[in-house]
Amino acid sequence: MLQATPSSIELEDVVATTLRMRAGIESVVTGRPELVRVTVAVLLAEGHLLLEDVPGVGKTTLAKALAKTIDCSVGRIQFTPDLLPSDLTGVNIFRSQTHEFEFRPGPVFAHIVIGDEINRASPKTQSALLECMQEAQATVDGRSYPLPRPFLVVATQNPVEMEGTYPLPEAQRDRFMARLTVGYPSIESELEMLDNQETSDPLDALSAVTDATQVKAAIETTRRLYASPAVKRYIVDLVTATREDNGLRLGASPRAAIQLLRAAKALAAMDGRDHVLPDDVQQLTVPVLAHRLLPSTESRLSGRTTSDIVSDIVDRLPLPASATAGRARRAVG
């Protein structure tokens, strides 16, 4: 078993904390436990999450529910065509009393940043998030300011075919660890939703079950989980296959491989395991890889999506035979 360090917690505590978080979110977002599970995994893996679907299916509700389960700072940005980069990162204001500039931080200076309809803003404004998401800092007027940790961007976007949207550039999409499609609920879940929200908003009753310090410690524990050489090779083989597939004109980046490993560790931690299984990797391959890829012209004309192609790659590649064989059960530090 993993031994807790001053900056981490026991694996059992990670399981208990994430179970409470998932239960709280599922009380608001009904009928979609796997969606909630991957959302919490992205938080543990220190990634960023992109929620994509048509308006009204609960993308922003999911993001708000996640934020309310943690006692931490939350920033919310409604992306619009006239939004400026400084509206995100902040501005320097000249104070006549002191004859000095004072930095007023923007909404990105929060533990959880909810970006609503990110693809309604111009590419210039979208790019203001690049440094924040990758380096956990924001540079304003030549000076860099660190962002709090944990730092998670949960962005929602509408399909690019909808009016008034700008497609996210490849570099922006690659910063998101995972993309999830919320989808329409089942009939039973939608009926339950009507009952729960007929007279009140369940978000109002949702309270924090953990805090930023506890989440940060859970992240440290998750990072120390064991991944065998066979599992790492399996991840590299999956990523390499996207670069060689004839149905794609842009494959996954090395960053994608790193983030797939970290996300798989998060799933293992949530299940109470101190090691990663190939099944953890398989469950996350489509959410982590598909949004980074570009289909070939032939694939688009035939109606094959990048998710379809990634699923075919997963089915085609053999599982590693010795993913956990000979694994030493030891403390990783």
GROMACS .gro file of C-alpha atoms in nm:
model
  333
    1MET     CA    1   0.000   0.000   0.000
    2LEU     CA    2   0.103   0.359  -0.053
    3GLN     CA    3   0.228   0.534   0.258
    4ALA     CA    4   0.098   0.883   0.320
    5THR     CA    5   0.351   1.166   0.324
    6PRO     CA    6   0.306   1.512   0.481
    7SER     CA    7   0.168   1.638   0.147
    8SER     CA    8  -0.053   1.335   0.070
    9ILE     CA    9  -0.322   1.120   0.231
   10GLU     CA   10  -0.393   0.749   0.253
   11LEU     CA   11  -0.547   0.580  -0.050
   12GLU     CA   12  -0.853   0.489   0.155
   13ASP     CA   13  -0.911   0.858   0.224
   14VAL     CA   14  -0.895   0.932  -0.150
   15VAL     CA   15  -1.166   0.672  -0.211
   16ALA     CA   16  -1.387   0.810   0.067
   17THR     CA   17  -1.345   1.171  -0.046
   18THR     CA   18  -1.419   1.102  -0.412
   19LEU     CA   19  -1.720   0.886  -0.323
   20ARG     CA   20  -1.870   1.177  -0.127
   21MET     CA   21  -1.800   1.413  -0.416
   22ARG     CA   22  -1.958   1.179  -0.670
   23ALA     CA   23  -2.265   1.127  -0.451
   24GLY     CA   24  -2.311   1.502  -0.420
   25ILE     CA   25  -2.278   1.565  -0.794
   26GLU     CA   26  -2.505   1.272  -0.882
   27SER     CA   27  -2.776   1.421  -0.661
   28VAL     CA   28  -2.786   1.708  -0.910
   29VAL     CA   29  -2.681   1.539  -1.237
   30THR     CA   30  -2.904   1.232  -1.231
   31GLY     CA   31  -2.861   0.914  -1.430
   32ARG     CA   32  -2.506   0.969  -1.556
   33PRO     CA   33  -2.264   0.810  -1.304
   34GLU     CA   34  -1.986   0.744  -1.558
   35LEU     CA   35  -1.989   1.108  -1.663
   36VAL     CA   36  -1.948   1.212  -1.299
   37ARG     CA   37  -1.677   0.951  -1.243
   38VAL     CA   38  -1.457   1.079  -1.525
   39THR     CA   39  -1.518   1.440  -1.416
   40VAL     CA   40  -1.380   1.369  -1.067
   41ALA     CA   41  -1.092   1.170  -1.220
   42VAL     CA   42  -0.987   1.474  -1.425
   43LEU     CA   43  -0.975   1.679  -1.106
   44LEU     CA   44  -0.753   1.419  -0.934
   45ALA     CA   45  -0.527   1.405  -1.239
   46GLU     CA   46  -0.483   1.784  -1.239
   47GLY     CA   47  -0.625   1.813  -1.588
   48HIS     CA   48  -0.888   2.034  -1.745
   49LEU     CA   49  -1.230   1.927  -1.868
   50LEU     CA   50  -1.422   2.019  -2.182
   51LEU     CA   51  -1.798   1.951  -2.180
   52GLU     CA   52  -1.957   1.952  -2.523
   53ASP     CA   53  -2.321   1.927  -2.624
   54VAL     CA   54  -2.627   2.126  -2.723
   55PRO     CA   55  -2.761   2.388  -2.479
   56GLY     CA   56  -2.980   2.278  -2.190
   57VAL     CA   57  -2.850   1.927  -2.119
   58GLY     CA   58  -2.670   2.012  -1.795
   59LYS     CA   59  -2.312   2.104  -1.890
   60THR     CA   60  -2.294   2.410  -1.667
   61THR     CA   61  -2.490   2.234  -1.393
   62LEU     CA   62  -2.229   1.957  -1.383
   63ALA     CA   63  -1.948   2.212  -1.358
   64LYS     CA   64  -2.127   2.405  -1.081
   65ALA     CA   65  -2.204   2.086  -0.890
   66LEU     CA   66  -1.838   1.984  -0.895
   67ALA     CA   67  -1.736   2.326  -0.768
   68LYS     CA   68  -1.991   2.321  -0.485
   69THR     CA   69  -1.864   1.988  -0.348
   70ILE     CA   70  -1.529   2.154  -0.271
   71ASP     CA   71  -1.481   2.436  -0.023
   72CYS     CA   72  -1.258   2.645  -0.249
   73SER     CA   73  -1.259   2.956  -0.466
   74VAL     CA   74  -1.465   2.942  -0.785
   75GLY     CA   75  -1.451   3.174  -1.085
   76ARG     CA   76  -1.713   3.180  -1.359
   77ILE     CA   77  -1.672   3.331  -1.704
   78GLN     CA   78  -1.950   3.369  -1.958
   79PHE     CA   79  -1.771   3.373  -2.292
   80THR     CA   80  -1.916   3.617  -2.545
   81PRO     CA   81  -1.786   3.753  -2.878
   82ASP     CA   82  -1.686   4.085  -2.717
   83LEU     CA   83  -1.498   3.931  -2.423
   84LEU     CA   84  -1.136   4.051  -2.396
   85PRO     CA   85  -0.832   3.855  -2.271
   86SER     CA   86  -0.796   4.100  -1.980
   87ASP     CA   87  -1.150   4.009  -1.872
   88LEU     CA   88  -1.010   3.665  -1.790
   89THR     CA   89  -0.662   3.730  -1.656
   90GLY     CA   90  -0.710   4.069  -1.489
   91VAL     CA   91  -0.576   4.422  -1.536
   92ASN     CA   92  -0.338   4.670  -1.379
   93ILE     CA   93  -0.519   4.977  -1.245
   94PHE     CA   94  -0.338   5.304  -1.174
   95ARG     CA   95  -0.405   5.436  -0.824
   96SER     CA   96  -0.373   5.813  -0.815
   97GLN     CA   97  -0.336   5.810  -0.435
   98THR     CA   98  -0.018   5.601  -0.445
   99HIS     CA   99   0.089   5.683  -0.802
  100GLU     CA  100   0.136   5.308  -0.858
  101PHE     CA  101  -0.032   5.037  -1.059
  102GLU     CA  102  -0.233   4.779  -0.867
  103PHE     CA  103  -0.308   4.438  -1.015
  104ARG     CA  104  -0.671   4.336  -1.005
  105PRO     CA  105  -0.689   3.961  -1.073
  106GLY     CA  106  -0.949   3.819  -1.310
  107PRO     CA  107  -1.174   3.515  -1.261
  108VAL     CA  108  -0.898   3.270  -1.364
  109PHE     CA  109  -0.740   3.326  -1.021
  110ALA     CA  110  -0.959   3.061  -0.861
  111HIS     CA  111  -0.923   2.692  -0.780
  112ILE     CA  112  -1.205   2.596  -1.016
  113VAL     CA  113  -1.279   2.811  -1.320
  114ILE     CA  114  -1.607   2.753  -1.504
  115GLY     CA  115  -1.589   2.876  -1.863
  116ASP     CA  116  -1.938   2.877  -2.006
  117GLU     CA  117  -1.971   2.847  -2.385
  118ILE     CA  118  -1.599   2.891  -2.444
  119ASN     CA  119  -1.635   2.870  -2.822
  120ARG     CA  120  -1.853   3.181  -2.837
  121ALA     CA  121  -1.547   3.397  -2.769
  122SER     CA  122  -1.293   3.497  -3.032
  123PRO     CA  123  -0.977   3.288  -3.077
  124LYS     CA  124  -0.773   3.574  -2.925
  125THR     CA  125  -0.968   3.552  -2.600
  126GLN     CA  126  -0.963   3.171  -2.604
  127SER     CA  127  -0.586   3.180  -2.630
  128ALA     CA  128  -0.563   3.378  -2.304
  129LEU     CA  129  -0.633   3.051  -2.126
  130LEU     CA  130  -0.344   2.862  -2.287
  131GLU     CA  131  -0.075   2.975  -2.045
  132CYS     CA  132  -0.309   2.943  -1.748
  133MET     CA  133  -0.402   2.584  -1.832
  134GLN     CA  134  -0.052   2.464  -1.912
  135GLU     CA  135   0.171   2.661  -1.676
  136ALA     CA  136  -0.074   2.740  -1.392
  137GLN     CA  137   0.017   3.106  -1.418
  138ALA     CA  138  -0.105   3.420  -1.592
  139THR     CA  139   0.116   3.690  -1.741
  140VAL     CA  140  -0.019   4.045  -1.739
  141ASP     CA  141   0.191   4.338  -1.865
  142GLY     CA  142   0.507   4.129  -1.858
  143ARG     CA  143   0.467   3.999  -1.503
  144SER     CA  144   0.368   3.642  -1.422
  145TYR     CA  145   0.130   3.560  -1.139
  146PRO     CA  146   0.092   3.203  -1.006
  147LEU     CA  147  -0.254   3.048  -0.998
  148PRO     CA  148  -0.384   2.859  -0.694
  149ARG     CA  149  -0.352   2.482  -0.666
  150PRO     CA  150  -0.549   2.275  -0.734
  151PHE     CA  151  -0.643   2.455  -1.054
  152LEU     CA  152  -0.913   2.315  -1.280
  153VAL     CA  153  -1.078   2.468  -1.584
  154VAL     CA  154  -1.419   2.321  -1.666
  155ALA     CA  155  -1.526   2.465  -2.000
  156THR     CA  156  -1.851   2.405  -2.184
  157GLN     CA  157  -1.900   2.445  -2.556
  158ASN     CA  158  -2.182   2.412  -2.804
  159PRO     CA  159  -2.140   2.215  -3.129
  160VAL     CA  160  -1.952   2.426  -3.383
  161GLU     CA  161  -2.241   2.402  -3.628
  162MET     CA  162  -2.447   2.627  -3.403
  163GLU     CA  163  -2.475   2.998  -3.477
  164GLY     CA  164  -2.217   3.234  -3.328
  165THR     CA  165  -1.949   2.978  -3.238
  166TYR     CA  166  -1.577   2.962  -3.314
  167PRO     CA  167  -1.406   2.622  -3.331
  168LEU     CA  168  -1.136   2.577  -3.068
  169PRO     CA  169  -0.788   2.568  -3.222
  170GLU     CA  170  -0.589   2.246  -3.198
  171ALA     CA  171  -0.351   2.389  -2.937
  172GLN     CA  172  -0.644   2.484  -2.715
  173ARG     CA  173  -0.812   2.143  -2.741
  174ASP     CA  174  -0.483   1.973  -2.658
  175ARG     CA  175  -0.476   2.155  -2.323
  176PHE     CA  176  -0.794   1.980  -2.212
  177MET     CA  177  -0.727   1.643  -2.055
  178ALA     CA  178  -1.068   1.506  -2.148
  179ARG     CA  179  -1.376   1.594  -2.348
  180LEU     CA  180  -1.711   1.459  -2.237
  181THR     CA  181  -2.045   1.466  -2.415
  182VAL     CA  182  -2.325   1.509  -2.165
  183GLY     CA  183  -2.603   1.375  -2.385
  184TYR     CA  184  -2.975   1.360  -2.321
  185PRO     CA  185  -3.086   1.177  -2.003
  186SER     CA  186  -3.292   0.861  -2.011
  187ILE     CA  187  -3.668   0.888  -1.971
  188GLU     CA  188  -3.645   0.766  -1.610
  189SER     CA  189  -3.368   1.014  -1.528
  190GLU     CA  190  -3.558   1.301  -1.688
  191LEU     CA  191  -3.870   1.216  -1.490
  192GLU     CA  192  -3.661   1.211  -1.172
  193MET     CA  193  -3.515   1.546  -1.273
  194LEU     CA  194  -3.863   1.695  -1.308
  195ASP     CA  195  -3.956   1.569  -0.962
  196ASN     CA  196  -3.636   1.701  -0.802
  197GLN     CA  197  -3.645   2.041  -0.969
  198GLU     CA  198  -4.017   2.106  -0.978
  199THR     CA  199  -4.010   2.348  -0.685
  200SER     CA  200  -3.640   2.403  -0.607
  201ASP     CA  201  -3.291   2.384  -0.750
  202PRO     CA  202  -3.093   2.088  -0.605
  203LEU     CA  203  -2.773   2.294  -0.643
  204ASP     CA  204  -2.896   2.512  -0.356
  205ALA     CA  205  -2.897   2.213  -0.122
  206LEU     CA  206  -2.553   2.087  -0.229
  207SER     CA  207  -2.280   2.151   0.028
  208ALA     CA  208  -1.903   2.102   0.029
  209VAL     CA  209  -1.774   1.759   0.128
  210THR     CA  210  -1.402   1.843   0.110
  211ASP     CA  211  -1.172   2.141   0.070
  212ALA     CA  212  -0.883   2.252  -0.152
  213THR     CA  213  -0.619   2.124   0.092
  214GLN     CA  214  -0.771   1.776   0.098
  215VAL     CA  215  -0.803   1.769  -0.281
  216LYS     CA  216  -0.440   1.878  -0.319
  217ALA     CA  217  -0.331   1.595  -0.088
  218ALA     CA  218  -0.543   1.346  -0.288
  219ILE     CA  219  -0.373   1.466  -0.606
  220GLU     CA  220  -0.030   1.397  -0.454
  221THR     CA  221  -0.138   1.046  -0.355
  222THR     CA  222  -0.276   0.979  -0.703
  223ARG     CA  223   0.048   1.086  -0.873
  224ARG     CA  224   0.244   0.829  -0.670
  225LEU     CA  225   0.045   0.529  -0.792
  226TYR     CA  226   0.233   0.257  -0.979
  227ALA     CA  227   0.209   0.208  -1.355
  228SER     CA  228   0.399  -0.090  -1.492
  229PRO     CA  229   0.625  -0.066  -1.799
  230ALA     CA  230   0.371  -0.280  -1.986
  231VAL     CA  231   0.089  -0.032  -1.916
  232LYS     CA  232   0.306   0.260  -2.020
  233ARG     CA  233   0.398   0.080  -2.342
  234TYR     CA  234   0.028   0.014  -2.404
  235ILE     CA  235  -0.043   0.387  -2.372
  236VAL     CA  236   0.239   0.472  -2.614
  237ASP     CA  237   0.111   0.209  -2.860
  238LEU     CA  238  -0.238   0.362  -2.850
  239VAL     CA  239  -0.106   0.712  -2.911
  240THR     CA  240   0.127   0.595  -3.187
  241ALA     CA  241  -0.160   0.413  -3.359
  242THR     CA  242  -0.352   0.742  -3.390
  243ARG     CA  243  -0.056   0.895  -3.574
  244GLU     CA  244  -0.040   0.606  -3.821
  245ASP     CA  245  -0.414   0.557  -3.883
  246ASN     CA  246  -0.522   0.642  -4.239
  247GLY     CA  247  -0.852   0.776  -4.109
  248LEU     CA  248  -0.677   1.062  -3.926
  249ARG     CA  249  -0.474   1.355  -4.054
  250LEU     CA  250  -0.360   1.461  -3.706
  251GLY     CA  251  -0.271   1.210  -3.436
  252ALA     CA  252  -0.235   1.247  -3.060
  253SER     CA  253   0.051   1.447  -2.911
  254PRO     CA  254   0.302   1.332  -2.647
  255ARG     CA  255   0.104   1.549  -2.404
  256ALA     CA  256  -0.192   1.322  -2.471
  257ALA     CA  257   0.008   1.016  -2.360
  258ILE     CA  258   0.110   1.189  -2.036
  259GLN     CA  259  -0.243   1.296  -1.960
  260LEU     CA  260  -0.385   0.952  -2.040
  261LEU     CA  261  -0.147   0.799  -1.785
  262ARG     CA  262  -0.237   1.056  -1.519
  263ALA     CA  263  -0.609   1.011  -1.579
  264ALA     CA  264  -0.572   0.631  -1.557
  265LYS     CA  265  -0.396   0.672  -1.222
  266ALA     CA  266  -0.689   0.880  -1.102
  267LEU     CA  267  -0.938   0.605  -1.191
  268ALA     CA  268  -0.721   0.352  -1.010
  269ALA     CA  269  -0.707   0.573  -0.700
  270MET     CA  270  -1.085   0.617  -0.700
  271ASP     CA  271  -1.119   0.237  -0.708
  272GLY     CA  272  -0.876   0.199  -0.415
  273ARG     CA  273  -0.595   0.040  -0.618
  274ASP     CA  274  -0.231   0.143  -0.588
  275HIS     CA  275  -0.158   0.039  -0.947
  276VAL     CA  276  -0.298   0.107  -1.294
  277LEU     CA  277  -0.473  -0.160  -1.499
  278PRO     CA  278  -0.512  -0.165  -1.878
  279ASP     CA  279  -0.887  -0.138  -1.817
  280ASP     CA  280  -0.831   0.206  -1.661
  281VAL     CA  281  -0.656   0.316  -1.978
  282GLN     CA  282  -0.925   0.171  -2.206
  283GLN     CA  283  -1.208   0.349  -2.022
  284LEU     CA  284  -1.038   0.684  -2.078
  285THR     CA  285  -0.896   0.645  -2.427
  286VAL     CA  286  -1.190   0.805  -2.610
  287PRO     CA  287  -1.246   1.095  -2.364
  288VAL     CA  288  -0.874   1.176  -2.350
  289LEU     CA  289  -0.771   1.124  -2.712
  290ALA     CA  290  -1.067   1.180  -2.948
  291HIS     CA  291  -1.096   1.560  -2.917
  292ARG     CA  292  -0.726   1.608  -3.004
  293LEU     CA  293  -0.750   1.430  -3.340
  294LEU     CA  294  -0.848   1.552  -3.684
  295PRO     CA  295  -1.026   1.310  -3.922
  296SER     CA  296  -0.919   1.270  -4.281
  297THR     CA  297  -1.144   1.389  -4.561
  298GLU     CA  298  -1.245   1.030  -4.631
  299SER     CA  299  -1.347   0.976  -4.270
  300ARG     CA  300  -1.557   1.291  -4.263
  301LEU     CA  301  -1.733   1.200  -4.589
  302SER     CA  302  -1.807   0.851  -4.463
  303GLY     CA  303  -1.941   0.980  -4.130
  304ARG     CA  304  -1.668   0.828  -3.912
  305THR     CA  305  -1.590   1.039  -3.608
  306THR     CA  306  -1.260   1.052  -3.422
  307SER     CA  307  -1.432   0.869  -3.135
  308ASP     CA  308  -1.520   0.585  -3.374
  309ILE     CA  309  -1.160   0.565  -3.494
  310VAL     CA  310  -1.017   0.562  -3.141
  311SER     CA  311  -1.262   0.287  -3.042
  312ASP     CA  312  -1.149   0.082  -3.342
  313ILE     CA  313  -0.786   0.128  -3.239
  314VAL     CA  314  -0.862   0.011  -2.886
  315ASP     CA  315  -1.038  -0.299  -3.023
  316ARG     CA  316  -0.751  -0.368  -3.260
  317LEU     CA  317  -0.454  -0.337  -3.025
  318PRO     CA  318  -0.380  -0.638  -2.801
  319LEU     CA  319  -0.384  -0.589  -2.426
  320PRO     CA  320  -0.047  -0.609  -2.249
  321ALA     CA  321   0.003  -0.962  -2.118
  322SER     CA  322   0.207  -0.867  -1.812
  323ALA     CA  323   0.054  -0.537  -1.708
  324THR     CA  324   0.064  -0.621  -1.338
  325ALA     CA  325   0.275  -0.937  -1.332
  326GLY     CA  326   0.563  -0.909  -1.092
  327ARG     CA  327   0.451  -0.572  -0.965
  328ALA     CA  328   0.617  -0.485  -0.640
  329ARG     CA  329   0.369  -0.376  -0.377
  330ARG     CA  330   0.573  -0.096  -0.232
  331ALA     CA  331   0.553   0.266  -0.131
  332VAL     CA  332   0.620   0.496  -0.422
  333GLY     CA  333   0.797   0.815  -0.320
   0.00000   0.00000   0.00000
